[in-house]
Amino acid sequence: MRSPAQLILLLVVLSDLAVLGTTRLSSCIRVLAAQGLLLGLLPVLLAPHLTVHAVSLGLGTVVVKAVVLPWFLAWAIREAAVRREIEPLVGFIASQLLGALALALAFAIAARLPLPTPQQPLLVPVSLATLMIGFLVLTTRRKALTQVVGYLILENGIYLFGLTQTESVPFLIELGVLLAVFVGVFIMGIVVFHINREFDSLDSTRLTELSD
Amino acid sequence: MTLVAVGLLLIVLAGVAATALSRWPAAAAWVFRVLFGAGCVAGGIAALAVLAGTAVPDVRFGGAAPFGAWVFGLDPLAAVFLLAIVSVGAACGFYGLDYLARERGHRAVGAAHLLLALLVTALAVTVIARAAIPFLVGWEVMAVLAYLLVVHEHERRDVRRAGLIYLAVTHVGILLLFAVFATWAGETGDLSFDALAAHPAFVAGRGAMILVLALIAFGLKAGSVPFHFWLPEAHAAAPSHVSALMSGVVIKMGIYGLLRTLVLFGAPPPWWGWVVLALGACSGVLGVVWALAQHDIKRLLAFHSVENIGIILLGVGAGALGMAYGYPLIAVLGFAGAVLHTINHALFKSLLFLGAGAVIHATHTRDIDRFGGVARRMPATAAAFLVGSAAIVGLPPLNGFVSEWVIYQTLLRGGSAGGAIQLAGLGAMVLALIGALALACFAKVVGVMYLGEPRDIAAAGAREPAAGMIRPVVGLAAACIAIGLLPIAVVPAALRVGSVVAGIAPATAGPAAVAAGPATVFTAGLTAALLLAWAARAAVVRRRGHAEAATWACGYAAATPRMAYTASSFAAPLLGAFRSVAGVRTTRTAQAFATHPSDPVLERVVLPAWHGVRAAAMALRPMQRGGLQLYLLYVVLAVVALLFYLFATGRTL
Amino acid sequence: MTWEEVAALGILALTAPAVPGIAVKTKSFLTGRRGAPVLQLYFDLWKLLRKGTVYSRTTTWVFRAAPIVVLASLIAAALFLPLDGRAAPVGFAGDLVAFAGLLALGRFALVLAGMDTGSSFEGMGASREVTIATFAEPTLFLCFIALVLATGDVSLGGMLGAPLAAAWPGAGASLSLVGVSLFVLLLAENSRTPVDDPATHLELTMIHEVIVLDHSGPDLALILYGSALKLALFGVLVVSVFVPRAALAGPVALAVLFGGLGAVAVAVGVVESVMARLRLSRVPQLLVGAAALALFGIILQLH
């Protein structure tokens, strides 16, 4: 283990694989909260020296990704009274295999991208892997809430990728990232509420019934 | 070479004698056994001599013949396949005498024996050929004879259909082979293998085209996914000894062709090795998953042939990658493993088919779920079948373990070398998956067929067959045990063959050959330990005595044989996990439940394509209505089009 | 094979029945009970060895041979493991295939013995056993591939011995993942929770227990001992990956090994107390997850 940052990145990948494997929605949200905590620690560890900027970024990330969003999702679960994910569109085993494949692809692609190497070489592959796995969860799960979790993991991946580029960045970009997340969840929340109200369930494959 | 020629002559004579003396069946059988056995022994001795290191010069016939002289020779690669041909051929020939004896009145049994002898001869000719024409002649004769043997029970519609599919596919293969040889020899017109090996470097994509066509043609013969769809049909429809010969040897001609192509071509480009590796992985996994779904024992064994061809292709692919990336040890190990598995599979697959044939012969059914308890009624056949099952799963100390061990070594060494070849290391995981699935399938087959109680009256009435059907089976089992017990006897010869294919000197394979010694100690030691433990247990039990009762099973008092676990139930969890590729259809009503296995490639690719081609051909039929004026019009149109072409390209007539 | 290696093997053979006992004791402690003594399995084996044998009339020689084959294959497999952390008594290139093959041999014999009784319970257990094995074998080989990549050696003595100790500083993250994957494999192959419940006696929920329903007397003793030995072997695998002992002297390395075995047994007990048994259709998914971990370890090494 070369550095704490490397350990955190490995744990992020493990949390991605854990989301792929779990059926309980509450476990998904807990893993997402843990991931938010890990992501909040990263700017603090990656900064060459401790600045107010890095600490505040980390703290803000923790508050939003590890506290606010999971609490909001937990409230949504209670409102919709749904607890478990049903068989995804490709099957659990196949989605885990696809996640492993995404991991391999991420490492292969990251080696070939013409990027300047950041001081933490695992950052680019892990960000690509998180992005792909988030996309996988978003597209293959049936319950809208799990799809929200997938979208949030996707945003986490983008956030990680952003960490490679931002050494000394204006505060605005961080705000932009967080705002994008907030807007996305807000929209998803409205959509979830409406789906639930209209169909009395959160199975998004039933959306096809809208067209006559 | 004279020994081989004498042997082949004796085999042909044996077949002729079987037909000529068919009015006196006992004499015919005796003469057949003597001549056929002598012929196979002669061929075997010649093959073993070459494998031990003797070099045999080529023999040429007819220098002025069209397309070149007919050259025959025996190098180590040909010798190992010749050995497989004669050993399996002898077992199947002797077995067939008693297997077909019952049908002597209403079928041409003598002709069947003659065809078998001629098939063995054609196989041998294909293997010893060292020019394209004798190779192709032997190939075509082998294909036609195999078809004739497959449609032995030609009054049955499914047998005729299977024969037709086989005939069509094998002729597509030979057409592609014509293309391969034609492209290869090019303008020189010299079709002997020496001339092909000494070719100049290929221009443009010619080399790639040759390799792709050869892969398709030999893949069609070998039965690799996606070219396997004829195999289960043909091997299930044929009589059991013919199925054994086909699964054991005829499909190996595809492997022989691939290896011979590599010998003559030299180092292939890396993409070819990756394609072969991928085909091997797909064949291995899909073959055994489809086998799990089968209810018919012969179709199940045929799909296992697809699986083992996949394992052999894993070895060939790894060897080709070793040649392409420049790792001589990996190349030699890969080809050695492939060749060793070829022989081992020939031995244990024919053993399994012959054993299953004995059970089918005794019970007149092929449905696995109707057997049960056969081991207590046919002990020798059951014991031999168990040996074959353990061998095909790759358990120590039998021969399947030895060849799979060599193939694992090449994949693992590929994984730990540097560079792009490291991806081949994942092939070891695929091989492990194949082995575990094979264990599941054969635990099902042996458990449901031979153990437990009979589920049907037919199975209860099974009796041990005639001695002529038991002896070949026991002989093959003994060969499996012998090879498994003494890897040191076979691995160095396999490494020599591997060096021939990889085109390097045999000395490079040193470290791998050294491992054969400790491996022999391991297998021999394990066998000794098992035998000692069995003897000790027997002594203890005899002293103490034991009681007998009905099966306890937690005190369930009224168990009937129908309550025992069926083969479909046994395989259901695995088929559920693999349901996207298994191709199993389930019909379920309130009163009945049935599963129907199907071959996804045949049902969803080949047959729809065939129907599409047929529909297009039917659409074109109006062009051939037979009217004279229409045909004259066609001639005029063709001449006009030709004139236009000449004017447009500016050539003169 | 030196005297130290024979002695180490002997100690492993003698202490193997204690490993499940420690797991059971941990489970009892965590649930507030006193539980059976750690040496309970020894007493059971002694009792069974003195009992008579009853064979079912349906069974053949396959049933009678199975316990011997199981035990012989496990003892042969133990010969390939480097117990002192440096070298194994028997080793040759590619002997990890022999190790896996021996485990498969034992499993094949046990499954066939179960089918031999002609009872649907044993058939059900046999079916489940081979299903789980189908997902466990590739995972085991993925772990082996990771070890081969880390150490450059294709023999178990090297993969778990001195070259592994040299590989730890560079490939530590990857080897930790492999160790976790091997621990999940231990739970699956030895029928511990969450794959199977070794304490239940409901036929419909058992896997390993139900295959051996009809064995009695000394045969059952051999099989129970074999299960304990298999658990100990997988424990040795896990400990060897996490704690390379090549730098330690002989007796110290052995002491660390057996201490580690005890720790693994405690971990098994903890996992069994904390988790419930998985639904049977979810067990392949668990093993694919373990395979994904091992694959991640391989990817980290190739990176």
Short mmCIF file of C-alpha atoms in Angstrom, two decimals, chain C residues 52-292:
data_model
loop_
_atom_site.label_atom_id
_atom_site.label_comp_id
_atom_site.label_asym_id
_atom_site.label_seq_id
_atom_site.Cartn_x
_atom_site.Cartn_y
_atom_site.Cartn_z
CA GLY C 52 -20.62 -50.78 13.18
CA THR C 53 -21.41 -50.02 9.57
CA VAL C 54 -24.71 -50.30 7.76
CA TYR C 55 -24.74 -50.27 4.00
CA SER C 56 -27.77 -49.67 1.86
CA ARG C 57 -28.72 -52.51 -0.44
CA THR C 58 -28.95 -50.06 -3.32
CA THR C 59 -25.32 -49.03 -3.10
CA THR C 60 -22.35 -50.44 -4.98
CA TRP C 61 -18.60 -50.37 -4.45
CA VAL C 62 -18.66 -46.67 -5.35
CA PHE C 63 -20.35 -45.91 -2.03
CA ARG C 64 -17.86 -47.99 -0.10
CA ALA C 65 -14.85 -46.45 -1.84
CA ALA C 66 -15.88 -42.81 -1.50
CA PRO C 67 -14.68 -42.04 2.06
CA ILE C 68 -11.25 -43.48 1.30
CA VAL C 69 -10.92 -41.54 -1.93
CA VAL C 70 -11.95 -38.33 -0.16
CA LEU C 71 -9.41 -38.78 2.61
CA ALA C 72 -6.57 -39.93 0.35
CA SER C 73 -7.08 -37.03 -2.04
CA LEU C 74 -7.06 -34.47 0.80
CA ILE C 75 -3.90 -35.88 2.35
CA ALA C 76 -2.23 -35.87 -1.08
CA ALA C 77 -3.35 -32.25 -1.56
CA ALA C 78 -1.80 -31.33 1.79
CA LEU C 79 1.55 -32.51 0.46
CA PHE C 80 1.63 -29.64 -2.04
CA LEU C 81 1.31 -26.85 0.55
CA PRO C 82 4.42 -25.27 2.04
CA LEU C 83 3.55 -25.49 5.72
CA ASP C 84 6.80 -23.94 6.91
CA GLY C 85 6.42 -21.06 4.46
CA ARG C 86 9.45 -21.96 2.40
CA ALA C 87 9.02 -25.21 0.46
CA ALA C 88 6.45 -27.94 0.04
CA PRO C 89 7.17 -31.67 0.49
CA VAL C 90 6.07 -32.45 -3.06
CA GLY C 91 6.16 -29.97 -5.90
CA PHE C 92 6.49 -29.74 -9.64
CA ALA C 93 5.66 -27.17 -12.29
CA GLY C 94 1.92 -26.78 -12.52
CA ASP C 95 1.13 -28.69 -9.34
CA LEU C 96 -1.64 -26.22 -8.53
CA VAL C 97 -3.58 -28.13 -11.18
CA ALA C 98 -2.92 -31.31 -9.23
CA PHE C 99 -4.14 -29.59 -6.05
CA ALA C 100 -7.39 -28.52 -7.69
CA GLY C 101 -7.68 -31.92 -9.37
CA LEU C 102 -7.36 -33.73 -6.05
CA LEU C 103 -10.10 -31.60 -4.51
CA ALA C 104 -12.24 -32.35 -7.56
CA LEU C 105 -11.51 -36.07 -7.16
CA GLY C 106 -12.77 -36.01 -3.60
CA ARG C 107 -15.85 -34.08 -4.61
CA PHE C 108 -16.60 -36.45 -7.52
CA ALA C 109 -16.36 -39.49 -5.25
CA LEU C 110 -18.59 -37.92 -2.61
CA VAL C 111 -21.22 -36.82 -5.13
CA LEU C 112 -21.30 -40.25 -6.77
CA ALA C 113 -21.64 -41.91 -3.38
CA GLY C 114 -24.61 -39.66 -2.73
CA MET C 115 -26.24 -40.58 -6.02
CA ASP C 116 -25.50 -44.25 -5.32
CA THR C 117 -28.07 -44.39 -2.56
CA GLY C 118 -30.88 -43.65 -4.99
CA SER C 119 -32.48 -41.20 -2.60
CA SER C 120 -33.79 -37.85 -3.75
CA PHE C 121 -32.28 -36.02 -0.76
CA GLU C 122 -28.76 -37.04 -1.60
CA GLY C 123 -29.39 -36.35 -5.26
CA MET C 124 -30.48 -32.83 -4.35
CA GLY C 125 -27.38 -32.27 -2.28
CA ALA C 126 -25.23 -33.63 -5.09
CA SER C 127 -26.83 -31.26 -7.58
CA ARG C 128 -26.24 -28.25 -5.34
CA GLU C 129 -22.69 -29.31 -4.54
CA VAL C 130 -21.68 -29.47 -8.20
CA THR C 131 -23.45 -26.16 -8.94
CA ILE C 132 -21.48 -24.36 -6.26
CA ALA C 133 -18.26 -26.10 -7.34
CA THR C 134 -18.81 -24.83 -10.89
CA PHE C 135 -18.49 -21.27 -9.65
CA ALA C 136 -15.85 -22.01 -7.03
CA GLU C 137 -13.27 -23.65 -9.33
CA PRO C 138 -12.77 -20.69 -11.70
CA THR C 139 -12.53 -18.38 -8.70
CA LEU C 140 -9.83 -20.60 -7.21
CA PHE C 141 -7.95 -20.50 -10.48
CA LEU C 142 -8.27 -16.73 -10.70
CA CYS C 143 -6.64 -16.53 -7.27
CA PHE C 144 -3.93 -18.91 -8.47
CA ILE C 145 -3.37 -16.80 -11.60
CA ALA C 146 -2.99 -13.72 -9.43
CA LEU C 147 -0.42 -15.55 -7.29
CA VAL C 148 1.42 -16.76 -10.41
CA LEU C 149 1.57 -13.17 -11.68
CA ALA C 150 2.81 -11.90 -8.34
CA THR C 151 5.50 -14.53 -7.78
CA GLY C 152 6.40 -15.64 -11.30
CA ASP C 153 6.35 -19.26 -10.09
CA VAL C 154 3.93 -21.92 -11.37
CA SER C 155 4.33 -24.30 -8.44
CA LEU C 156 2.34 -24.01 -5.20
CA GLY C 157 5.50 -24.25 -3.10
CA GLY C 158 6.76 -21.11 -4.79
CA MET C 159 3.42 -19.35 -5.06
CA LEU C 160 2.83 -19.59 -1.32
CA GLY C 161 6.42 -19.66 -0.10
CA ALA C 162 9.48 -17.48 -0.33
CA PRO C 163 8.68 -15.70 -3.64
CA LEU C 164 5.36 -14.61 -2.15
CA ALA C 165 7.12 -12.94 0.75
CA ALA C 166 9.27 -11.09 -1.75
CA ALA C 167 6.20 -10.00 -3.73
CA TRP C 168 4.27 -8.53 -0.77
CA PRO C 169 5.77 -5.03 -0.70
CA GLY C 170 5.02 -4.45 -4.37
CA ALA C 171 1.71 -6.26 -4.84
CA GLY C 172 0.23 -5.91 -1.37
CA ALA C 173 -3.16 -4.53 -2.43
CA SER C 174 -3.60 -7.24 -5.04
CA LEU C 175 -2.61 -9.99 -2.59
CA SER C 176 -5.02 -8.70 0.04
CA LEU C 177 -7.86 -8.96 -2.48
CA VAL C 178 -6.74 -12.48 -3.34
CA GLY C 179 -6.74 -13.36 0.35
CA VAL C 180 -10.29 -12.08 0.81
CA SER C 181 -11.38 -14.00 -2.28
CA LEU C 182 -9.77 -17.17 -0.89
CA PHE C 183 -11.62 -16.65 2.39
CA VAL C 184 -14.95 -16.49 0.53
CA LEU C 185 -13.89 -19.66 -1.30
CA LEU C 186 -13.17 -21.28 2.06
CA LEU C 187 -16.72 -20.52 3.15
CA ALA C 188 -18.16 -21.89 -0.09
CA GLU C 189 -16.08 -25.07 -0.46
CA ASN C 190 -16.49 -26.10 3.18
CA SER C 191 -20.20 -25.40 3.32
CA ARG C 192 -20.10 -22.68 5.94
CA THR C 193 -22.57 -19.84 6.23
CA PRO C 194 -23.47 -17.91 4.13
CA VAL C 195 -23.32 -20.73 1.61
CA ASP C 196 -24.62 -23.58 3.71
CA ASP C 197 -25.43 -24.03 7.36
CA PRO C 198 -23.34 -26.78 8.94
CA ALA C 199 -25.55 -26.91 11.99
CA THR C 200 -28.90 -27.39 10.34
CA HIS C 201 -30.37 -30.80 9.80
CA LEU C 202 -33.24 -29.88 7.51
CA GLU C 203 -32.63 -31.79 4.30
CA LEU C 204 -34.07 -29.06 2.16
CA THR C 205 -31.51 -26.53 3.32
CA MET C 206 -28.34 -28.60 3.46
CA ILE C 207 -25.70 -29.13 0.84
CA HIS C 208 -22.74 -31.02 2.22
CA GLU C 209 -24.56 -32.57 5.14
CA VAL C 210 -27.22 -34.09 2.97
CA ILE C 211 -24.86 -35.90 0.59
CA VAL C 212 -23.40 -37.95 3.45
CA LEU C 213 -26.70 -38.92 5.07
CA ASP C 214 -26.30 -42.63 4.48
CA HIS C 215 -22.69 -43.06 5.60
CA SER C 216 -22.30 -44.64 9.03
CA GLY C 217 -19.66 -45.76 11.48
CA PRO C 218 -16.01 -45.54 10.40
CA ASP C 219 -17.02 -44.31 6.94
CA LEU C 220 -18.74 -41.31 8.48
CA ALA C 221 -15.72 -40.76 10.71
CA LEU C 222 -13.46 -40.61 7.65
CA ILE C 223 -15.80 -38.16 5.94
CA LEU C 224 -16.13 -35.87 8.96
CA TYR C 225 -12.37 -35.89 9.40
CA GLY C 226 -12.00 -35.16 5.70
CA SER C 227 -14.27 -32.11 6.00
CA ALA C 228 -12.20 -30.79 8.89
CA LEU C 229 -8.99 -31.42 6.96
CA LYS C 230 -10.37 -29.58 3.92
CA LEU C 231 -11.26 -26.62 6.12
CA ALA C 232 -7.74 -26.69 7.54
CA LEU C 233 -6.21 -26.83 4.03
CA PHE C 234 -8.14 -23.80 2.86
CA GLY C 235 -7.20 -22.09 6.10
CA VAL C 236 -3.54 -22.79 5.32
CA LEU C 237 -4.08 -21.21 1.88
CA VAL C 238 -5.61 -18.05 3.40
CA VAL C 239 -2.93 -17.76 6.08
CA SER C 240 -0.12 -18.33 3.57
CA VAL C 241 -1.35 -15.48 1.41
CA PHE C 242 -1.82 -13.01 4.26
CA VAL C 243 1.19 -13.96 6.38
CA PRO C 244 4.25 -15.00 4.37
CA ARG C 245 6.56 -16.79 6.75
CA ALA C 246 9.67 -17.36 4.65
CA ALA C 247 11.83 -15.14 6.85
CA LEU C 248 10.95 -17.00 10.05
CA ALA C 249 12.73 -20.03 11.44
CA GLY C 250 11.08 -23.45 11.07
CA PRO C 251 9.24 -23.95 14.38
CA VAL C 252 8.32 -20.24 14.58
CA ALA C 253 6.82 -20.39 11.07
CA LEU C 254 4.78 -23.43 12.06
CA ALA C 255 3.58 -21.74 15.23
CA VAL C 256 2.53 -18.69 13.22
CA LEU C 257 0.72 -20.98 10.77
CA PHE C 258 -1.31 -22.74 13.44
CA GLY C 259 -2.01 -19.47 15.18
CA GLY C 260 -3.24 -18.14 11.87
CA LEU C 261 -5.41 -21.22 11.41
CA GLY C 262 -7.00 -20.49 14.75
CA ALA C 263 -7.58 -16.90 13.70
CA VAL C 264 -9.20 -18.09 10.47
CA ALA C 265 -11.45 -20.42 12.48
CA VAL C 266 -12.46 -17.50 14.72
CA ALA C 267 -13.15 -15.39 11.61
CA VAL C 268 -15.33 -18.17 10.23
CA GLY C 269 -17.23 -18.28 13.49
CA VAL C 270 -17.71 -14.52 13.44
CA VAL C 271 -18.97 -14.56 9.86
CA GLU C 272 -21.35 -17.38 10.68
CA SER C 273 -22.77 -15.44 13.60
CA VAL C 274 -23.14 -12.20 11.71
CA MET C 275 -24.57 -13.38 8.41
CA ALA C 276 -27.57 -15.48 7.57
CA ARG C 277 -27.54 -18.19 4.97
CA LEU C 278 -27.94 -16.85 1.45
CA ARG C 279 -30.76 -17.93 -0.75
CA LEU C 280 -29.41 -20.78 -2.83
CA SER C 281 -29.75 -18.96 -6.13
CA ARG C 282 -27.64 -16.11 -4.74
CA VAL C 283 -24.64 -18.31 -3.92
CA PRO C 284 -23.26 -18.25 -7.51
CA GLN C 285 -23.53 -14.49 -7.33
CA LEU C 286 -21.43 -14.44 -4.16
CA LEU C 287 -18.77 -16.55 -5.86
CA VAL C 288 -18.81 -14.35 -8.97
CA GLY C 289 -18.26 -11.41 -6.61
CA ALA C 290 -15.25 -13.20 -5.13
CA ALA C 291 -14.04 -13.87 -8.68
CA ALA C 292 -14.44 -10.17 -9.48
#
